[in-house]
Amino acid sequence: MAAVLFDFSGTLFRIESTESWLRAVLAAAGLALPEAELAEKAKALEVAGALAGGAEPVELPEHLVEAWAVRDESAALHRAAYTALSRRVPLPDAALHDALYERHMTPAAWAPYPDTAHVLRTLRERGTRVGVVSNIGWDLRPVFREHGLDACVDVYTLSYEHGVQKPDPRLFSTACAELGADPRDVVMVGDSRSADGGAAALGCRVHFVDHLPVAQRPDALLPVLGMVA
């Protein structure tokens, strides 16, 4: 294989827990909630699907269905969709909803899977081209820089920068073109069969991993090294 494409969230990195997310924003605002109430609010935000990269909404309000379907096609749509979900949960200060959105875009909110650095650095050492293809509404490059992994990525193909989201083959085609690779010589690695599986339409080989907490998925990326050996 000439190149490897990776999804971001749930594949190379994992977002913090909803409780950690809420706790960090409350602390930054100088606010505190009793532990029981904090846990209750965090659970409500999780059920609402308000944390991008976390659980999807248990029940999507009718008025948000259309916005949700195209949320990754622009930064404005992404912010609008997720802050609308967050606002379904009453918080001590209305400004916290925007603060929550801002928090999820920070490198501190993301942790790499245990094998991410090893796999990316090994591919770099072998001279294998690497791209990140993500349905997202913000620039994830600082996350890679903060964790010292930006030098391992040749191309970032982000949905909001192209106005198209996975599984549309055009996003994968763009990534392959930027890498100078024939899609038939590319492996796409992701956690979503519905989204990342779209690469198969171009002839890419697709390898799936499970979207699990970091501590529960230590080595799911390692088989990729065997695919491009």
C-alpha positions as a printed Julia matrix, in Angstrom:
229×3 Matrix{Float64}:
   0.0    0.0    0.0
   1.3    3.44  -0.94
  -0.51   5.45   1.71
  -2.72   5.25   4.77
  -5.68   7.5    5.56
  -6.84   7.78   9.16
 -10.0    9.1   10.69
  -9.39  11.37  13.7
 -11.98  11.03  16.48
 -12.39   7.5   17.77
  -9.53   6.28  15.6
  -6.32   8.16  16.42
  -7.61  10.3   19.28
 -10.47  10.16  21.75
 -12.34  13.1   23.27
 -12.42  13.42  27.06
 -15.44  12.19  29.01
 -18.5   14.41  29.21
 -17.95  14.85  32.94
 -14.32  15.91  32.45
 -15.45  18.32  29.71
 -18.08  19.97  31.89
 -15.83  20.04  34.96
 -13.04  21.82  33.05
 -15.38  24.5   31.73
 -16.97  25.12  35.11
 -13.54  25.45  36.71
 -12.38  27.91  34.04
 -15.48  30.01  34.71
 -14.92  29.94  38.46
 -18.14  28.02  39.0
 -18.85  24.9   40.99
 -21.72  22.45  41.23
 -22.36  19.83  43.89
 -20.92  16.53  42.68
 -24.31  14.91  42.29
 -25.62  17.8   40.21
 -22.47  17.89  38.1
 -22.83  14.19  37.34
 -26.5   14.72  36.49
 -25.73  17.6   34.1
 -22.89  15.65  32.46
 -25.18  12.7   31.87
 -27.85  14.96  30.38
 -25.29  16.52  28.02
 -24.17  13.04  26.97
 -27.73  11.94  26.27
 -28.26  15.13  24.28
 -25.17  14.33  22.17
 -23.73  17.75  22.91
 -20.06  16.73  22.96
 -18.6   16.4   19.48
 -16.63  13.2   19.3
 -18.68  11.71  22.12
 -21.99   9.89  22.09
 -24.54  10.79  19.43
 -27.91  12.17  20.53
 -30.22   9.58  22.02
 -33.12  11.51  20.52
 -32.6   14.23  17.94
 -35.16  17.07  18.07
 -37.13  17.4   14.85
 -35.99  20.98  14.26
 -32.32  19.88  14.33
 -32.56  16.89  12.0
 -31.52  18.77   8.86
 -28.74  20.72  10.6
 -27.38  17.52  12.16
 -27.17  15.77   8.79
 -24.82  18.41   7.35
 -23.12  19.6   10.53
 -19.6   18.75   9.33
 -19.82  20.71   6.09
 -18.84  24.05   7.64
 -17.53  25.54  10.87
 -20.74  27.53  11.34
 -23.0   24.51  10.88
 -20.9   22.44  13.28
 -20.99  25.05  16.03
 -24.7   25.69  15.55
 -25.61  22.01  15.75
 -23.61  21.2   18.86
 -24.42  24.34  20.82
 -28.1   23.79  20.04
 -27.87  20.32  21.56
 -25.98  21.66  24.57
 -28.63  24.29  25.21
 -31.19  21.57  25.74
 -29.52  21.13  29.15
 -29.95  24.05  31.59
 -26.61  25.24  33.02
 -25.8   27.86  35.72
 -24.73  30.42  33.11
 -25.88  30.55  29.47
 -22.33  31.47  28.41
 -21.2   28.0   29.42
 -22.69  26.5   26.27
 -20.29  28.41  24.02
 -17.47  27.71  26.48
 -18.19  23.99  26.23
 -17.94  24.16  22.46
 -14.65  26.05  22.67
 -13.25  23.52  25.15
 -13.8   20.54  22.86
 -11.57  22.15  20.21
  -8.57  22.41  22.55
  -5.72  19.86  22.54
  -6.3   19.34  26.27
  -9.67  17.76  25.51
  -8.14  14.99  23.38
  -5.96  11.99  24.18
  -4.22   9.75  21.62
  -4.85   6.03  21.72
  -1.89   4.12  23.22
  -0.63   2.9   19.84
  -1.24   6.08  17.84
   2.25   7.56  18.16
   3.99   4.24  17.46
   1.95   3.54  14.35
   2.26   7.03  12.89
   5.99   7.25  13.58
   6.64   3.79  12.16
   4.8    4.69   8.97
   6.86   7.87   8.75
  10.09   5.92   9.19
   9.04   3.54   6.42
   8.3    6.4    4.06
   4.59   5.61   3.87
   2.46   8.67   3.13
  -0.19   9.46   5.77
  -3.37  11.5    5.59
  -6.05  12.37   8.12
  -9.59  12.48   6.74
 -12.12  13.77   9.24
 -15.73  14.86   9.42
 -15.2   17.89  11.6
 -16.05  21.57  11.93
 -12.74  22.96  13.23
  -8.99  22.79  12.68
  -7.61  19.7   14.42
  -3.98  20.34  13.41
  -3.11  21.9   16.82
  -4.09  18.62  18.51
  -1.46  16.76  16.49
   1.12  19.49  17.1
   0.5   19.46  20.85
   1.12  15.71  20.96
   4.21  15.9   18.74
   2.58  14.01  15.88
   2.09  16.7   13.24
   5.35  15.74  11.51
   3.89  12.26  10.92
   0.97  13.55   8.84
   1.44  14.62   5.23
  -2.11  15.77   4.47
  -5.18  16.85   6.46
  -8.45  16.59   4.54
 -11.15  18.06   6.73
 -14.82  18.12   5.79
 -15.48  21.71   6.8
 -12.63  22.95   4.6
 -14.08  21.21   1.54
 -17.82  21.51   2.14
 -18.31  17.77   1.82
 -18.38  15.03   4.43
 -17.81  11.29   4.59
 -19.05   8.92   3.22
 -19.02  11.08   0.08
 -16.19   9.6   -2.03
 -15.09  13.09  -3.03
 -13.46  13.68   0.35
 -11.42  10.48   0.1
 -10.6   11.23  -3.53
  -9.27  14.65  -2.52
  -7.08  13.09   0.17
  -5.66  10.51  -2.22
  -4.94  13.17  -4.83
  -3.16  15.35  -2.27
  -1.03  12.36  -1.3
  -0.35  11.49  -4.92
  -1.67   7.97  -4.35
  -3.93   5.72  -6.38
  -6.95   4.91  -4.15
  -6.43   1.23  -4.93
  -3.08   1.48  -3.12
  -4.52   3.18  -0.03
  -5.84   1.88   3.29
  -8.55   3.89   5.06
  -8.61   3.34   8.84
 -11.65   4.47  10.8
 -14.22   3.63  13.43
 -17.39   4.3   11.43
 -18.59   1.77   8.89
 -21.16   4.22   7.53
 -18.75   7.15   7.15
 -15.27   5.68   6.68
 -16.62   2.81   4.63
 -17.26   5.31   1.84
 -13.62   4.98   0.84
 -14.34   1.51  -0.53
 -16.25   3.1   -3.41
 -12.9    4.35  -4.75
 -11.22   0.99  -4.35
  -9.48   1.75  -1.05
  -8.97  -1.06   1.4
 -10.82  -0.24   4.63
  -9.82  -1.28   8.14
 -12.16  -0.61  11.05
 -11.38  -0.09  14.73
 -13.8    0.2   17.63
 -14.67   3.61  19.06
 -13.75   2.82  22.67
 -12.26   4.73  25.59
  -8.47   5.05  25.38
  -7.82   2.63  28.25
  -9.93  -0.06  26.6
  -8.23  -0.04  23.19
  -4.46  -0.38  23.5
  -3.44  -1.88  20.17
  -6.21  -1.82  17.56
  -4.11   0.25  15.14
  -1.13  -2.12  15.09
  -2.53  -4.38  12.3
  -2.2   -1.4    9.95
   1.58  -1.79  10.04
   1.21  -5.31   8.65
  -0.92  -4.04   5.79
   1.79  -1.75   4.51
   4.86  -3.78   5.44
